[in-house]
PDB file of C-alpha atoms in Angstrom:
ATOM      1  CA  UNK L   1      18.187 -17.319  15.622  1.00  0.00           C
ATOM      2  CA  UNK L   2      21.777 -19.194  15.098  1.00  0.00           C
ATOM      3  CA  UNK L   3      23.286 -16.540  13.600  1.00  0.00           C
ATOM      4  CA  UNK L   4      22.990 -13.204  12.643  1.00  0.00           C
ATOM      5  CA  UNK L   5      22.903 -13.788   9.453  1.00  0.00           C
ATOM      6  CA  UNK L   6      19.200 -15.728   9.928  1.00  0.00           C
ATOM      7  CA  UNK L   7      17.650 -12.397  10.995  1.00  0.00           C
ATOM      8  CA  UNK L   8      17.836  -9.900   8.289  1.00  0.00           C
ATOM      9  CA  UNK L   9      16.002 -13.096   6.011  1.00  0.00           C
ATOM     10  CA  UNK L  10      13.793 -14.107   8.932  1.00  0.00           C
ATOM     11  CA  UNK L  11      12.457 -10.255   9.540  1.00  0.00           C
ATOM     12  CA  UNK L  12      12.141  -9.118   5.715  1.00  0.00           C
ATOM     13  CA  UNK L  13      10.517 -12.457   4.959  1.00  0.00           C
ATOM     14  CA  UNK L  14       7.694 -12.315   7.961  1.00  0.00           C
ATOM     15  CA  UNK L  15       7.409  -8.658   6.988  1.00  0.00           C
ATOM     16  CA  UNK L  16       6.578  -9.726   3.442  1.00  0.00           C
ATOM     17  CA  UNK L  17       4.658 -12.507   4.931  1.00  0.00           C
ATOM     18  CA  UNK L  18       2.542 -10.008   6.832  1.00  0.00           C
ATOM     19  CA  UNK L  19       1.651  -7.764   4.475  1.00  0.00           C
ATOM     20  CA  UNK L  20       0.724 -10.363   1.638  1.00  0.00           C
ATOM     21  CA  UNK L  21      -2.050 -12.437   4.325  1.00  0.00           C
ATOM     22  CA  UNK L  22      -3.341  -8.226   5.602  1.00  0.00           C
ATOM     23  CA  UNK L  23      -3.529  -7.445   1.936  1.00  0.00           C
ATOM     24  CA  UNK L  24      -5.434 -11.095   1.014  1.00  0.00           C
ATOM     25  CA  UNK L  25      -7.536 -10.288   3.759  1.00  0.00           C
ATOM     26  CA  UNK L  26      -8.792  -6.893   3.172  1.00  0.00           C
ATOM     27  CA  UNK L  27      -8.933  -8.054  -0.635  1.00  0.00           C
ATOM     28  CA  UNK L  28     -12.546  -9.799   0.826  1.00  0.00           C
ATOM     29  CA  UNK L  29     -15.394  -7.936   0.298  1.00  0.00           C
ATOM     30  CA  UNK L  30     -14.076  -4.728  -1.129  1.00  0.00           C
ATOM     31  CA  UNK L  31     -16.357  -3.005  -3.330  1.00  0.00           C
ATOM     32  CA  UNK L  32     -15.191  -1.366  -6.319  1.00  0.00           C
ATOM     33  CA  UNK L  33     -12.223  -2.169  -8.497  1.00  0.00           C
ATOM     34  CA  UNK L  34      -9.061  -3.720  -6.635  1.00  0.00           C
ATOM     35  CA  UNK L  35      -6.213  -1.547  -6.557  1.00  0.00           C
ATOM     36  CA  UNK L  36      -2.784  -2.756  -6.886  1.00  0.00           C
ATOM     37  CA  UNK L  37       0.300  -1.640  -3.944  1.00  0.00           C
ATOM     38  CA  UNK L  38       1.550   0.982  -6.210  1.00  0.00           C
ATOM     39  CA  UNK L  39      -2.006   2.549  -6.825  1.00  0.00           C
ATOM     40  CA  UNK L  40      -2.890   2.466  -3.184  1.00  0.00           C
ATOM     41  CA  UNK L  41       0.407   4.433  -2.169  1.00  0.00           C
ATOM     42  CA  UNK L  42       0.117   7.177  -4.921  1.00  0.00           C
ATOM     43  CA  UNK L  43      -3.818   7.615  -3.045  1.00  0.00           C
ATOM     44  CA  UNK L  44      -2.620   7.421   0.334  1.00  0.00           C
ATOM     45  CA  UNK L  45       0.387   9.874  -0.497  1.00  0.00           C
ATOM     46  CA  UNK L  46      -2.062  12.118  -2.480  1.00  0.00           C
ATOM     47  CA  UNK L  47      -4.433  12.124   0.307  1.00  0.00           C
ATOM     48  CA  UNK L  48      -1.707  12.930   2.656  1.00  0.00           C
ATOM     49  CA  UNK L  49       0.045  15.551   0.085  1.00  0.00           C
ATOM     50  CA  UNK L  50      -3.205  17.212  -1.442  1.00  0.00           C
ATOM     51  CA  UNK L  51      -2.277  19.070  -4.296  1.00  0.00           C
ATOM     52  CA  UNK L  52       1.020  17.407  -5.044  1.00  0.00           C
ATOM     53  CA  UNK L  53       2.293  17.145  -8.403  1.00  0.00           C
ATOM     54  CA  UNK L  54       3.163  14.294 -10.275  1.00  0.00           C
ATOM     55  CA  UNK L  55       6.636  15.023 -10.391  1.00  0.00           C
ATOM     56  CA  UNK L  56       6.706  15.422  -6.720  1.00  0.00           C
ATOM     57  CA  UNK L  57       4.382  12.240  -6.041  1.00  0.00           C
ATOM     58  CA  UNK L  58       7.139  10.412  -8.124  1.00  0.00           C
ATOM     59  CA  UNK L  59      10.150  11.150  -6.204  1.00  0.00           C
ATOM     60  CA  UNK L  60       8.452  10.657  -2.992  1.00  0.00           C
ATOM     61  CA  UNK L  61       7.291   6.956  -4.161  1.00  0.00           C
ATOM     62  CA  UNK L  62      10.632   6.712  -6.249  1.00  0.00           C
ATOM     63  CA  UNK L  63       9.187   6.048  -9.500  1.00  0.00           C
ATOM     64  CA  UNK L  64       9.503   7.113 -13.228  1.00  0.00           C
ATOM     65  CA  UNK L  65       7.266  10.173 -13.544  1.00  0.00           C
ATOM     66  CA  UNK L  66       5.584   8.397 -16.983  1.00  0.00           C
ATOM     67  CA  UNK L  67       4.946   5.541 -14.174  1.00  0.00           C
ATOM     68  CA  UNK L  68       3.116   7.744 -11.380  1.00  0.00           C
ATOM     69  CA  UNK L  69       1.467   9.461 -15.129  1.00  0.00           C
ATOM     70  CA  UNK L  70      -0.107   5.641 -15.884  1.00  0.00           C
ATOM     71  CA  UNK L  71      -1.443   5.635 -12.198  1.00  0.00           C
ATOM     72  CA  UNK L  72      -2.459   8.784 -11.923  1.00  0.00           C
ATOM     73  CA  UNK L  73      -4.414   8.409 -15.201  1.00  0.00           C
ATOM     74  CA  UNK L  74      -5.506   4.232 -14.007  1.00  0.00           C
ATOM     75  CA  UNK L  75      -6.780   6.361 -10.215  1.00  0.00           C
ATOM     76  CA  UNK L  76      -8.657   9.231 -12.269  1.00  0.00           C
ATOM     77  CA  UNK L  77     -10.243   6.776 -14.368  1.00  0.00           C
ATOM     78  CA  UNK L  78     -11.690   4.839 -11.557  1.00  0.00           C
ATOM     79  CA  UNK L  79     -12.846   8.356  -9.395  1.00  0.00           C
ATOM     80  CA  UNK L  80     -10.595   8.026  -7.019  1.00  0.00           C
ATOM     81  CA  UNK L  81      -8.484  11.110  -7.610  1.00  0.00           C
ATOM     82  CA  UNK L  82      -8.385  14.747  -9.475  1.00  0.00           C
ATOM     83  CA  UNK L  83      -5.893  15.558 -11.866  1.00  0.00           C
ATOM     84  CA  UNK L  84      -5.884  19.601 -11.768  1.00  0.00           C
ATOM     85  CA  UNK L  85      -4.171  21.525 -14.531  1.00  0.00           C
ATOM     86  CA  UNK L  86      -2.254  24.589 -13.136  1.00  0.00           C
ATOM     87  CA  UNK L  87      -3.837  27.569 -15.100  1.00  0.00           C
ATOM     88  CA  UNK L  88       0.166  29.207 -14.853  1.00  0.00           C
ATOM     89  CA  UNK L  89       1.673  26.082 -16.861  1.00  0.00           C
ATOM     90  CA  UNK L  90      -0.631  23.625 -18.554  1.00  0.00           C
ATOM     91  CA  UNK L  91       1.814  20.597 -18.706  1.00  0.00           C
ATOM     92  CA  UNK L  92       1.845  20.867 -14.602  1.00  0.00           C
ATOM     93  CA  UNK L  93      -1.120  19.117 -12.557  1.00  0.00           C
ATOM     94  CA  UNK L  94      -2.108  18.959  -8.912  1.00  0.00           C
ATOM     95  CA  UNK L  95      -3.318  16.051  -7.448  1.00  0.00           C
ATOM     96  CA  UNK L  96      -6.548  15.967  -5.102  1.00  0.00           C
ATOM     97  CA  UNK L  97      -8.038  12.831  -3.649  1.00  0.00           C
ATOM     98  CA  UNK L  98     -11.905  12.923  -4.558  1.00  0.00           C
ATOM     99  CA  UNK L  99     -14.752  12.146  -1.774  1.00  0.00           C
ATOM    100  CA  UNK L 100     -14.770   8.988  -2.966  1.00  0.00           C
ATOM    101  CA  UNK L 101     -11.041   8.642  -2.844  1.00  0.00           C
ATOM    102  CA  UNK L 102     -10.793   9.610   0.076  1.00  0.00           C
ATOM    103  CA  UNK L 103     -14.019   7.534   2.160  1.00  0.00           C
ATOM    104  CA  UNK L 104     -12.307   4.435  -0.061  1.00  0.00           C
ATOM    105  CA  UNK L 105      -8.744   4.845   1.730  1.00  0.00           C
ATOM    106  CA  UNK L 106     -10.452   5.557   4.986  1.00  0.00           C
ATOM    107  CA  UNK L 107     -12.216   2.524   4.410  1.00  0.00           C
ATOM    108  CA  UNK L 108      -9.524   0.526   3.817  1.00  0.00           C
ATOM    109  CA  UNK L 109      -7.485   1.879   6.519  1.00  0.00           C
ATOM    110  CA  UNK L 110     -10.794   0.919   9.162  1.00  0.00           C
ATOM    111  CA  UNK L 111     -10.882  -2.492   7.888  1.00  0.00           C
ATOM    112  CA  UNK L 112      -6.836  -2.993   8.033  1.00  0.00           C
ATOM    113  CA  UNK L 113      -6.544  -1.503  11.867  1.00  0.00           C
ATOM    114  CA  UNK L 114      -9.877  -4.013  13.163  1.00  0.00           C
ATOM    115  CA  UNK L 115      -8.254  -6.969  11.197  1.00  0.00           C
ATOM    116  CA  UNK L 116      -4.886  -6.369  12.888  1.00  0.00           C
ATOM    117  CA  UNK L 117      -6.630  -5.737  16.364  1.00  0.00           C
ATOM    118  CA  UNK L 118      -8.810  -8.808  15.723  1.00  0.00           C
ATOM    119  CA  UNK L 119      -5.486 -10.875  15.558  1.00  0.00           C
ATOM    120  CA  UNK L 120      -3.516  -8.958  17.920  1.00  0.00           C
ATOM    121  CA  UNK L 121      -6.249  -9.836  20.958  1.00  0.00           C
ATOM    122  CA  UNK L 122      -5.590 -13.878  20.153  1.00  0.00           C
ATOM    123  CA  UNK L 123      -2.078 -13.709  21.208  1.00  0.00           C
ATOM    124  CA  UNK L 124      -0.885 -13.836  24.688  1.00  0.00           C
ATOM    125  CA  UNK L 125       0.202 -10.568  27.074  1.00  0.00           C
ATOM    126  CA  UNK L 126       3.852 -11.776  26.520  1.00  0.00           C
ATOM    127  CA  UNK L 127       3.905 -11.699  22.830  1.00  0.00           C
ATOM    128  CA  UNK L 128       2.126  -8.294  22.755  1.00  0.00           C
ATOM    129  CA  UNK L 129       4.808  -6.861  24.929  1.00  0.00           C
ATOM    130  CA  UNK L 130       7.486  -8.135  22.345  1.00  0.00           C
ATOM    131  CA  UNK L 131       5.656  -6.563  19.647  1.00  0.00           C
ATOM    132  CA  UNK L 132       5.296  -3.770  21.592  1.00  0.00           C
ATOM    133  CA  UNK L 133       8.724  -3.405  22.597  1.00  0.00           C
ATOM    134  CA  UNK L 134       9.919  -3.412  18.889  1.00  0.00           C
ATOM    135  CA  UNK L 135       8.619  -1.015  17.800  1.00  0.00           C
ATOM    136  CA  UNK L 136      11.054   1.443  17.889  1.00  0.00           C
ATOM    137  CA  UNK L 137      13.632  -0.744  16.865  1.00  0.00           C
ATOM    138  CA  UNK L 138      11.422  -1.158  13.156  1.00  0.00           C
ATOM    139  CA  UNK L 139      10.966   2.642  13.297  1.00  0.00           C
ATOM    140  CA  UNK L 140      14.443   3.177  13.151  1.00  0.00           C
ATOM    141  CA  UNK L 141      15.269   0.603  10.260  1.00  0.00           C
ATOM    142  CA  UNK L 142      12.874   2.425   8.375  1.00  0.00           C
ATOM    143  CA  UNK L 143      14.085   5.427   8.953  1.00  0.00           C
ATOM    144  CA  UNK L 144      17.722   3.940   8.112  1.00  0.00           C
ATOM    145  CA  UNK L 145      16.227   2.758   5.123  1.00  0.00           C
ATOM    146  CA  UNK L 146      14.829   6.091   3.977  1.00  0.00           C
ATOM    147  CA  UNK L 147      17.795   7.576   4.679  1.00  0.00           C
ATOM    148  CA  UNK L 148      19.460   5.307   2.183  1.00  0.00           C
ATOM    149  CA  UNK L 149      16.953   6.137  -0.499  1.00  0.00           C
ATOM    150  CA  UNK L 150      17.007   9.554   0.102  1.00  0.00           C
ATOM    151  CA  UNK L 151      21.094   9.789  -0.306  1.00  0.00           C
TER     152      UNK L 151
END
């Protein structure tokens, strides 16, 4: 880098980069319906979060609640999650992933870590003890950056 003003472009775009080309990749030979980014995080946070509610599900993603409603509604549709009305207060719903749901994320989640592995064994010991070794660096920009979000 020349300056430090080439890295925060140079990261966020080979971040971008990256998941674009894992999410083309995985795109080949999926069965079923293709999801788009925003349906596949309210699944993975529902199958991490069983039983959250939609309000909940849309301040964790930071989204409109009538947003996470259209995906919630768009992920029901396809079988992919359950919408369950509370029997104490009908206009409140937990969210459960379905088998389905669930073996679909798992799936997805298989695929992603063998593609990555696939293309992590090409590259040379030196370059997987960068990656390595930056790893906590990115964990802690994330973190700053939920931090942000969340104050």
């Amino acid at each position: 880098m020349s300056t430090e003003e080439d890295l925060p472009g140079a990261f966020a775009g080979v971040l971008t980069g990256l998941n674009r080309l894992i999410r083309r990749r995985l795109r080949q030979g999926l069965s079923g319906p293709r999801l788009r980014g925003a349906q596949v995080e309210l699944l993975r946070l529902v199958a991490d979060n069983p039983g959250i509610s939609v309000s909940a599900a849309a301040k964790e993603l930071y989204l409109a609640g009538n947003s996470v409603s259209t995906l919630v509604n768009q992920l029901s549709g396809a079988g992919l999650i359950d919408r369950e009305v509370r029997s104490d207060d009908r206009r409140s719903a937990r969210l459960l992933p379905t088998p389905e749901g669930e073996a679909r994320l798992r799936a997805w989640q298989e695929r992603r870590t063998a593609l990555v592995r696939e293309h992590l064994a090409r590259l040379g010991d030196e370059d997987l003890a960068a990656l390595e070794a930056a790893l906590p660096a990115m964990r802690r920009l994330a973190e700053s950056l939920q931090e942000e979000v969340t104050a």
